[in-house]
Amino acid sequence: MILFITGGAKTGKSSLAQDLAVALSGGGTHYYVATMVPSDEEDLQRIRRHRDDRAGMGFETIECGKQILSCLDHVDKTGSFLLDSATALLLNELFPDPTSCQMDVDAAYRCGDELVAFAKSVANIVIVSDYIYSDAERYDEVTETYRRCLAAIDRKLAAASDTVLEISSGNIYVHKGALPV
């Protein structure tokens, strides 16, 4: 099963995703694929909070900030996966040198294709992404490119998913499929 969760920042996406990934594992192996590469103290705090949230849940954590298919070599593909998040993975791939604003736009296409290939290679996966592309604000060209690339990836993921959820204002909206639990 491929389950895709999107929504705004700090809406409970990760907590719900954790619960769903554990439930989908049926008591078996479940992996947390962490894609964030921290760049500051705020990122480190967020990572610590996510680790604390999933403490005691039995996740095996895999750090994979780029080339997402590479982590498939070291896992049981019949397990359940939580990939958090497509947003961070795109950032890492789109900006290979974090000290520069030089973008590898082709990386966005590869990233989307690799995420779909990853999802189709495992028994169960929950993928989290941030809904950052719907406001009417106009940003600089770099930010707009990032937003367009994430929207394209999210469309690919939604099309490939069995279930698509959006979390907004504490509410869960099912746009495709059904909650498995």
JSON list of C-alpha atoms in Angstrom, two decimals:
[
{"chain": "A", "resi": 1, "resn": "MET", "atom": "CA", "xyz": [0.00, 0.00, 0.00]},
{"chain": "A", "resi": 2, "resn": "ILE", "atom": "CA", "xyz": [1.19, 3.49, -0.84]},
{"chain": "A", "resi": 3, "resn": "LEU", "atom": "CA", "xyz": [-0.23, 6.17, 1.44]},
{"chain": "A", "resi": 4, "resn": "PHE", "atom": "CA", "xyz": [0.56, 9.84, 0.80]},
{"chain": "A", "resi": 5, "resn": "ILE", "atom": "CA", "xyz": [0.03, 12.52, 3.45]},
{"chain": "A", "resi": 6, "resn": "THR", "atom": "CA", "xyz": [0.24, 16.23, 2.75]},
{"chain": "A", "resi": 7, "resn": "GLY", "atom": "CA", "xyz": [-0.63, 19.33, 4.75]},
{"chain": "A", "resi": 8, "resn": "GLY", "atom": "CA", "xyz": [0.76, 22.45, 6.31]},
{"chain": "A", "resi": 9, "resn": "ALA", "atom": "CA", "xyz": [3.65, 22.64, 8.74]},
{"chain": "A", "resi": 10, "resn": "LYS", "atom": "CA", "xyz": [3.05, 21.37, 12.27]},
{"chain": "A", "resi": 11, "resn": "THR", "atom": "CA", "xyz": [-0.39, 19.93, 11.55]},
{"chain": "A", "resi": 12, "resn": "GLY", "atom": "CA", "xyz": [0.29, 16.43, 12.89]},
{"chain": "A", "resi": 13, "resn": "LYS", "atom": "CA", "xyz": [1.28, 14.79, 9.61]},
{"chain": "A", "resi": 14, "resn": "SER", "atom": "CA", "xyz": [4.30, 13.02, 11.06]},
{"chain": "A", "resi": 15, "resn": "SER", "atom": "CA", "xyz": [2.46, 11.70, 14.12]},
{"chain": "A", "resi": 16, "resn": "LEU", "atom": "CA", "xyz": [-0.34, 10.30, 12.00]},
{"chain": "A", "resi": 17, "resn": "ALA", "atom": "CA", "xyz": [2.18, 8.87, 9.54]},
{"chain": "A", "resi": 18, "resn": "GLN", "atom": "CA", "xyz": [4.01, 7.09, 12.37]},
{"chain": "A", "resi": 19, "resn": "ASP", "atom": "CA", "xyz": [0.82, 5.50, 13.64]},
{"chain": "A", "resi": 20, "resn": "LEU", "atom": "CA", "xyz": [-0.20, 4.41, 10.13]},
{"chain": "A", "resi": 21, "resn": "ALA", "atom": "CA", "xyz": [3.24, 2.98, 9.30]},
{"chain": "A", "resi": 22, "resn": "VAL", "atom": "CA", "xyz": [3.25, 0.93, 12.52]},
{"chain": "A", "resi": 23, "resn": "ALA", "atom": "CA", "xyz": [-0.30, -0.29, 11.84]},
{"chain": "A", "resi": 24, "resn": "LEU", "atom": "CA", "xyz": [0.60, -1.24, 8.25]},
{"chain": "A", "resi": 25, "resn": "SER", "atom": "CA", "xyz": [3.56, -3.28, 9.52]},
{"chain": "A", "resi": 26, "resn": "GLY", "atom": "CA", "xyz": [1.19, -5.63, 11.33]},
{"chain": "A", "resi": 27, "resn": "GLY", "atom": "CA", "xyz": [3.73, -5.99, 14.11]},
{"chain": "A", "resi": 28, "resn": "GLY", "atom": "CA", "xyz": [6.57, -6.59, 11.67]},
{"chain": "A", "resi": 29, "resn": "THR", "atom": "CA", "xyz": [9.56, -4.49, 10.72]},
{"chain": "A", "resi": 30, "resn": "HIS", "atom": "CA", "xyz": [8.97, -0.79, 10.22]},
{"chain": "A", "resi": 31, "resn": "TYR", "atom": "CA", "xyz": [11.47, 1.75, 8.99]},
{"chain": "A", "resi": 32, "resn": "TYR", "atom": "CA", "xyz": [11.63, 5.50, 9.38]},
{"chain": "A", "resi": 33, "resn": "VAL", "atom": "CA", "xyz": [13.41, 6.99, 6.34]},
{"chain": "A", "resi": 34, "resn": "ALA", "atom": "CA", "xyz": [14.67, 10.37, 7.54]},
{"chain": "A", "resi": 35, "resn": "THR", "atom": "CA", "xyz": [15.48, 12.72, 4.68]},
{"chain": "A", "resi": 36, "resn": "MET", "atom": "CA", "xyz": [16.31, 15.98, 6.46]},
{"chain": "A", "resi": 37, "resn": "VAL", "atom": "CA", "xyz": [19.91, 17.11, 6.37]},
{"chain": "A", "resi": 38, "resn": "PRO", "atom": "CA", "xyz": [20.13, 19.64, 9.22]},
{"chain": "A", "resi": 39, "resn": "SER", "atom": "CA", "xyz": [21.52, 23.06, 8.42]},
{"chain": "A", "resi": 40, "resn": "ASP", "atom": "CA", "xyz": [20.88, 24.92, 11.68]},
{"chain": "A", "resi": 41, "resn": "GLU", "atom": "CA", "xyz": [19.78, 24.56, 15.29]},
{"chain": "A", "resi": 42, "resn": "GLU", "atom": "CA", "xyz": [16.10, 24.75, 14.35]},
{"chain": "A", "resi": 43, "resn": "ASP", "atom": "CA", "xyz": [16.53, 21.72, 12.08]},
{"chain": "A", "resi": 44, "resn": "LEU", "atom": "CA", "xyz": [18.34, 19.85, 14.86]},
{"chain": "A", "resi": 45, "resn": "GLN", "atom": "CA", "xyz": [15.51, 20.62, 17.29]},
{"chain": "A", "resi": 46, "resn": "ARG", "atom": "CA", "xyz": [12.95, 19.37, 14.77]},
{"chain": "A", "resi": 47, "resn": "ILE", "atom": "CA", "xyz": [14.90, 16.14, 14.29]},
{"chain": "A", "resi": 48, "resn": "ARG", "atom": "CA", "xyz": [15.12, 15.64, 18.07]},
{"chain": "A", "resi": 49, "resn": "ARG", "atom": "CA", "xyz": [11.37, 16.24, 18.42]},
{"chain": "A", "resi": 50, "resn": "HIS", "atom": "CA", "xyz": [10.62, 13.67, 15.69]},
{"chain": "A", "resi": 51, "resn": "ARG", "atom": "CA", "xyz": [12.96, 11.13, 17.34]},
{"chain": "A", "resi": 52, "resn": "ASP", "atom": "CA", "xyz": [11.27, 11.71, 20.70]},
{"chain": "A", "resi": 53, "resn": "ASP", "atom": "CA", "xyz": [7.82, 11.35, 19.11]},
{"chain": "A", "resi": 54, "resn": "ARG", "atom": "CA", "xyz": [8.64, 7.93, 17.68]},
{"chain": "A", "resi": 55, "resn": "ALA", "atom": "CA", "xyz": [10.65, 6.65, 20.67]},
{"chain": "A", "resi": 56, "resn": "GLY", "atom": "CA", "xyz": [9.41, 3.25, 21.76]},
{"chain": "A", "resi": 57, "resn": "MET", "atom": "CA", "xyz": [7.49, 2.65, 18.52]},
{"chain": "A", "resi": 58, "resn": "GLY", "atom": "CA", "xyz": [10.06, 0.17, 17.18]},
{"chain": "A", "resi": 59, "resn": "PHE", "atom": "CA", "xyz": [11.18, 2.10, 14.11]},
{"chain": "A", "resi": 60, "resn": "GLU", "atom": "CA", "xyz": [14.53, 1.33, 12.57]},
{"chain": "A", "resi": 61, "resn": "THR", "atom": "CA", "xyz": [15.79, 4.73, 11.37]},
{"chain": "A", "resi": 62, "resn": "ILE", "atom": "CA", "xyz": [17.52, 5.08, 8.02]},
{"chain": "A", "resi": 63, "resn": "GLU", "atom": "CA", "xyz": [19.16, 8.43, 7.28]},
{"chain": "A", "resi": 64, "resn": "CYS", "atom": "CA", "xyz": [18.91, 9.06, 3.54]},
{"chain": "A", "resi": 65, "resn": "GLY", "atom": "CA", "xyz": [19.02, 12.69, 2.44]},
{"chain": "A", "resi": 66, "resn": "LYS", "atom": "CA", "xyz": [19.75, 11.99, -1.23]},
{"chain": "A", "resi": 67, "resn": "GLN", "atom": "CA", "xyz": [19.43, 9.22, -3.78]},
{"chain": "A", "resi": 68, "resn": "ILE", "atom": "CA", "xyz": [16.51, 7.61, -2.00]},
{"chain": "A", "resi": 69, "resn": "LEU", "atom": "CA", "xyz": [16.72, 4.33, -3.89]},
{"chain": "A", "resi": 70, "resn": "SER", "atom": "CA", "xyz": [20.12, 3.64, -2.32]},
{"chain": "A", "resi": 71, "resn": "CYS", "atom": "CA", "xyz": [18.56, 2.76, 1.03]},
{"chain": "A", "resi": 72, "resn": "LEU", "atom": "CA", "xyz": [16.65, -0.15, -0.51]},
{"chain": "A", "resi": 73, "resn": "ASP", "atom": "CA", "xyz": [19.87, -2.18, -0.54]},
{"chain": "A", "resi": 74, "resn": "HIS", "atom": "CA", "xyz": [19.85, -2.43, 3.27]},
{"chain": "A", "resi": 75, "resn": "VAL", "atom": "CA", "xyz": [16.24, -3.16, 4.19]},
{"chain": "A", "resi": 76, "resn": "ASP", "atom": "CA", "xyz": [13.58, -5.85, 4.19]},
{"chain": "A", "resi": 77, "resn": "LYS", "atom": "CA", "xyz": [11.27, -4.64, 1.42]},
{"chain": "A", "resi": 78, "resn": "THR", "atom": "CA", "xyz": [8.37, -6.55, 2.96]},
{"chain": "A", "resi": 79, "resn": "GLY", "atom": "CA", "xyz": [8.52, -4.18, 5.92]},
{"chain": "A", "resi": 80, "resn": "SER", "atom": "CA", "xyz": [6.54, -1.01, 6.41]},
{"chain": "A", "resi": 81, "resn": "PHE", "atom": "CA", "xyz": [8.17, 2.36, 5.64]},
{"chain": "A", "resi": 82, "resn": "LEU", "atom": "CA", "xyz": [7.61, 5.94, 6.70]},
{"chain": "A", "resi": 83, "resn": "LEU", "atom": "CA", "xyz": [9.42, 8.44, 4.49]},
{"chain": "A", "resi": 84, "resn": "ASP", "atom": "CA", "xyz": [9.51, 11.85, 6.13]},
{"chain": "A", "resi": 85, "resn": "SER", "atom": "CA", "xyz": [9.68, 13.91, 4.01]},
{"chain": "A", "resi": 86, "resn": "ALA", "atom": "CA", "xyz": [9.51, 14.40, 0.26]},
{"chain": "A", "resi": 87, "resn": "THR", "atom": "CA", "xyz": [9.90, 18.12, 0.98]},
{"chain": "A", "resi": 88, "resn": "ALA", "atom": "CA", "xyz": [13.32, 17.73, 2.60]},
{"chain": "A", "resi": 89, "resn": "LEU", "atom": "CA", "xyz": [14.48, 15.17, 0.04]},
{"chain": "A", "resi": 90, "resn": "LEU", "atom": "CA", "xyz": [13.69, 17.59, -2.79]},
{"chain": "A", "resi": 91, "resn": "LEU", "atom": "CA", "xyz": [15.58, 20.37, -1.04]},
{"chain": "A", "resi": 92, "resn": "ASN", "atom": "CA", "xyz": [18.68, 18.19, -0.74]},
{"chain": "A", "resi": 93, "resn": "GLU", "atom": "CA", "xyz": [18.51, 17.06, -4.36]},
{"chain": "A", "resi": 94, "resn": "LEU", "atom": "CA", "xyz": [17.58, 20.43, -5.87]},
{"chain": "A", "resi": 95, "resn": "PHE", "atom": "CA", "xyz": [20.41, 22.24, -4.05]},
{"chain": "A", "resi": 96, "resn": "PRO", "atom": "CA", "xyz": [23.36, 19.81, -4.09]},
{"chain": "A", "resi": 97, "resn": "ASP", "atom": "CA", "xyz": [25.62, 22.50, -2.63]},
{"chain": "A", "resi": 98, "resn": "PRO", "atom": "CA", "xyz": [23.79, 24.01, 0.36]},
{"chain": "A", "resi": 99, "resn": "THR", "atom": "CA", "xyz": [26.09, 27.06, 0.34]},
{"chain": "A", "resi": 100, "resn": "SER", "atom": "CA", "xyz": [24.94, 28.04, -3.15]},
{"chain": "A", "resi": 101, "resn": "CYS", "atom": "CA", "xyz": [21.62, 28.95, -4.72]},
{"chain": "A", "resi": 102, "resn": "GLN", "atom": "CA", "xyz": [22.57, 26.98, -7.83]},
{"chain": "A", "resi": 103, "resn": "MET", "atom": "CA", "xyz": [19.74, 24.57, -8.55]},
{"chain": "A", "resi": 104, "resn": "ASP", "atom": "CA", "xyz": [19.82, 21.21, -10.26]},
{"chain": "A", "resi": 105, "resn": "VAL", "atom": "CA", "xyz": [16.28, 21.36, -11.67]},
{"chain": "A", "resi": 106, "resn": "ASP", "atom": "CA", "xyz": [16.70, 17.96, -13.34]},
{"chain": "A", "resi": 107, "resn": "ALA", "atom": "CA", "xyz": [17.13, 16.57, -9.83]},
{"chain": "A", "resi": 108, "resn": "ALA", "atom": "CA", "xyz": [13.49, 17.40, -9.12]},
{"chain": "A", "resi": 109, "resn": "TYR", "atom": "CA", "xyz": [12.35, 15.11, -11.93]},
{"chain": "A", "resi": 110, "resn": "ARG", "atom": "CA", "xyz": [14.70, 12.34, -10.80]},
{"chain": "A", "resi": 111, "resn": "CYS", "atom": "CA", "xyz": [13.57, 12.79, -7.19]},
{"chain": "A", "resi": 112, "resn": "GLY", "atom": "CA", "xyz": [9.90, 12.37, -8.11]},
{"chain": "A", "resi": 113, "resn": "ASP", "atom": "CA", "xyz": [10.56, 9.33, -10.27]},
{"chain": "A", "resi": 114, "resn": "GLU", "atom": "CA", "xyz": [12.77, 7.76, -7.59]},
{"chain": "A", "resi": 115, "resn": "LEU", "atom": "CA", "xyz": [10.18, 8.34, -4.87]},
{"chain": "A", "resi": 116, "resn": "VAL", "atom": "CA", "xyz": [7.53, 6.57, -6.96]},
{"chain": "A", "resi": 117, "resn": "ALA", "atom": "CA", "xyz": [9.96, 3.72, -7.75]},
{"chain": "A", "resi": 118, "resn": "PHE", "atom": "CA", "xyz": [10.82, 3.43, -4.05]},
{"chain": "A", "resi": 119, "resn": "ALA", "atom": "CA", "xyz": [7.14, 3.33, -3.08]},
{"chain": "A", "resi": 120, "resn": "LYS", "atom": "CA", "xyz": [6.41, 0.63, -5.65]},
{"chain": "A", "resi": 121, "resn": "SER", "atom": "CA", "xyz": [9.37, -1.47, -4.44]},
{"chain": "A", "resi": 122, "resn": "VAL", "atom": "CA", "xyz": [8.17, -1.97, -0.86]},
{"chain": "A", "resi": 123, "resn": "ALA", "atom": "CA", "xyz": [5.13, -3.65, 0.65]},
{"chain": "A", "resi": 124, "resn": "ASN", "atom": "CA", "xyz": [3.80, -0.62, 2.51]},
{"chain": "A", "resi": 125, "resn": "ILE", "atom": "CA", "xyz": [4.87, 2.99, 2.67]},
{"chain": "A", "resi": 126, "resn": "VAL", "atom": "CA", "xyz": [3.61, 6.23, 4.13]},
{"chain": "A", "resi": 127, "resn": "ILE", "atom": "CA", "xyz": [5.11, 9.33, 2.50]},
{"chain": "A", "resi": 128, "resn": "VAL", "atom": "CA", "xyz": [4.87, 12.77, 4.10]},
{"chain": "A", "resi": 129, "resn": "SER", "atom": "CA", "xyz": [5.09, 16.06, 2.19]},
{"chain": "A", "resi": 130, "resn": "ASP", "atom": "CA", "xyz": [4.45, 19.69, 3.07]},
{"chain": "A", "resi": 131, "resn": "TYR", "atom": "CA", "xyz": [1.73, 21.63, 1.30]},
{"chain": "A", "resi": 132, "resn": "ILE", "atom": "CA", "xyz": [3.68, 24.84, 0.59]},
{"chain": "A", "resi": 133, "resn": "TYR", "atom": "CA", "xyz": [2.50, 25.83, -2.85]},
{"chain": "A", "resi": 134, "resn": "SER", "atom": "CA", "xyz": [-1.08, 27.04, -2.52]},
{"chain": "A", "resi": 135, "resn": "ASP", "atom": "CA", "xyz": [-0.86, 30.57, -1.17]},
{"chain": "A", "resi": 136, "resn": "ALA", "atom": "CA", "xyz": [-1.22, 33.61, -3.40]},
{"chain": "A", "resi": 137, "resn": "GLU", "atom": "CA", "xyz": [2.10, 35.11, -2.34]},
{"chain": "A", "resi": 138, "resn": "ARG", "atom": "CA", "xyz": [4.75, 35.57, -5.03]},
{"chain": "A", "resi": 139, "resn": "TYR", "atom": "CA", "xyz": [8.26, 34.67, -3.96]},
{"chain": "A", "resi": 140, "resn": "ASP", "atom": "CA", "xyz": [11.68, 35.01, -5.53]},
{"chain": "A", "resi": 141, "resn": "GLU", "atom": "CA", "xyz": [12.43, 32.79, -8.54]},
{"chain": "A", "resi": 142, "resn": "VAL", "atom": "CA", "xyz": [14.42, 30.23, -6.51]},
{"chain": "A", "resi": 143, "resn": "THR", "atom": "CA", "xyz": [11.57, 29.73, -4.03]},
{"chain": "A", "resi": 144, "resn": "GLU", "atom": "CA", "xyz": [8.97, 29.61, -6.81]},
{"chain": "A", "resi": 145, "resn": "THR", "atom": "CA", "xyz": [11.01, 26.96, -8.63]},
{"chain": "A", "resi": 146, "resn": "TYR", "atom": "CA", "xyz": [11.22, 24.89, -5.45]},
{"chain": "A", "resi": 147, "resn": "ARG", "atom": "CA", "xyz": [7.46, 25.19, -4.90]},
{"chain": "A", "resi": 148, "resn": "ARG", "atom": "CA", "xyz": [6.69, 24.19, -8.50]},
{"chain": "A", "resi": 149, "resn": "CYS", "atom": "CA", "xyz": [9.03, 21.19, -8.25]},
{"chain": "A", "resi": 150, "resn": "LEU", "atom": "CA", "xyz": [7.46, 20.02, -4.98]},
{"chain": "A", "resi": 151, "resn": "ALA", "atom": "CA", "xyz": [3.97, 20.39, -6.45]},
{"chain": "A", "resi": 152, "resn": "ALA", "atom": "CA", "xyz": [5.02, 18.24, -9.42]},
{"chain": "A", "resi": 153, "resn": "ILE", "atom": "CA", "xyz": [6.46, 15.57, -7.11]},
{"chain": "A", "resi": 154, "resn": "ASP", "atom": "CA", "xyz": [3.35, 15.59, -4.95]},
{"chain": "A", "resi": 155, "resn": "ARG", "atom": "CA", "xyz": [1.16, 15.11, -8.04]},
{"chain": "A", "resi": 156, "resn": "LYS", "atom": "CA", "xyz": [3.26, 12.10, -9.06]},
{"chain": "A", "resi": 157, "resn": "LEU", "atom": "CA", "xyz": [3.05, 10.65, -5.57]},
{"chain": "A", "resi": 158, "resn": "ALA", "atom": "CA", "xyz": [-0.70, 11.22, -5.34]},
{"chain": "A", "resi": 159, "resn": "ALA", "atom": "CA", "xyz": [-1.23, 9.53, -8.71]},
{"chain": "A", "resi": 160, "resn": "ALA", "atom": "CA", "xyz": [0.80, 6.48, -7.62]},
{"chain": "A", "resi": 161, "resn": "SER", "atom": "CA", "xyz": [-0.79, 6.26, -4.16]},
{"chain": "A", "resi": 162, "resn": "ASP", "atom": "CA", "xyz": [-3.61, 4.04, -3.00]},
{"chain": "A", "resi": 163, "resn": "THR", "atom": "CA", "xyz": [-4.62, 6.60, -0.39]},
{"chain": "A", "resi": 164, "resn": "VAL", "atom": "CA", "xyz": [-4.09, 10.37, -0.32]},
{"chain": "A", "resi": 165, "resn": "LEU", "atom": "CA", "xyz": [-4.68, 12.33, 2.89]},
{"chain": "A", "resi": 166, "resn": "GLU", "atom": "CA", "xyz": [-4.52, 16.03, 3.62]},
{"chain": "A", "resi": 167, "resn": "ILE", "atom": "CA", "xyz": [-4.30, 17.38, 7.15]},
{"chain": "A", "resi": 168, "resn": "SER", "atom": "CA", "xyz": [-5.57, 20.91, 7.62]},
{"chain": "A", "resi": 169, "resn": "SER", "atom": "CA", "xyz": [-6.55, 22.69, 10.83]},
{"chain": "A", "resi": 170, "resn": "GLY", "atom": "CA", "xyz": [-6.46, 19.41, 12.71]},
{"chain": "A", "resi": 171, "resn": "ASN", "atom": "CA", "xyz": [-8.83, 17.72, 10.27]},
{"chain": "A", "resi": 172, "resn": "ILE", "atom": "CA", "xyz": [-8.01, 14.73, 8.08]},
{"chain": "A", "resi": 173, "resn": "TYR", "atom": "CA", "xyz": [-9.38, 14.83, 4.55]},
{"chain": "A", "resi": 174, "resn": "VAL", "atom": "CA", "xyz": [-9.27, 11.67, 2.46]},
{"chain": "A", "resi": 175, "resn": "HIS", "atom": "CA", "xyz": [-8.91, 12.66, -1.21]},
{"chain": "A", "resi": 176, "resn": "LYS", "atom": "CA", "xyz": [-8.30, 9.18, -2.59]},
{"chain": "A", "resi": 177, "resn": "GLY", "atom": "CA", "xyz": [-8.80, 5.68, -1.21]},
{"chain": "A", "resi": 178, "resn": "ALA", "atom": "CA", "xyz": [-9.49, 5.12, 2.47]},
{"chain": "A", "resi": 179, "resn": "LEU", "atom": "CA", "xyz": [-7.66, 5.08, 5.77]},
{"chain": "A", "resi": 180, "resn": "PRO", "atom": "CA", "xyz": [-6.30, 1.56, 6.20]},
{"chain": "A", "resi": 181, "resn": "VAL", "atom": "CA", "xyz": [-6.91, 1.50, 9.95]}
]
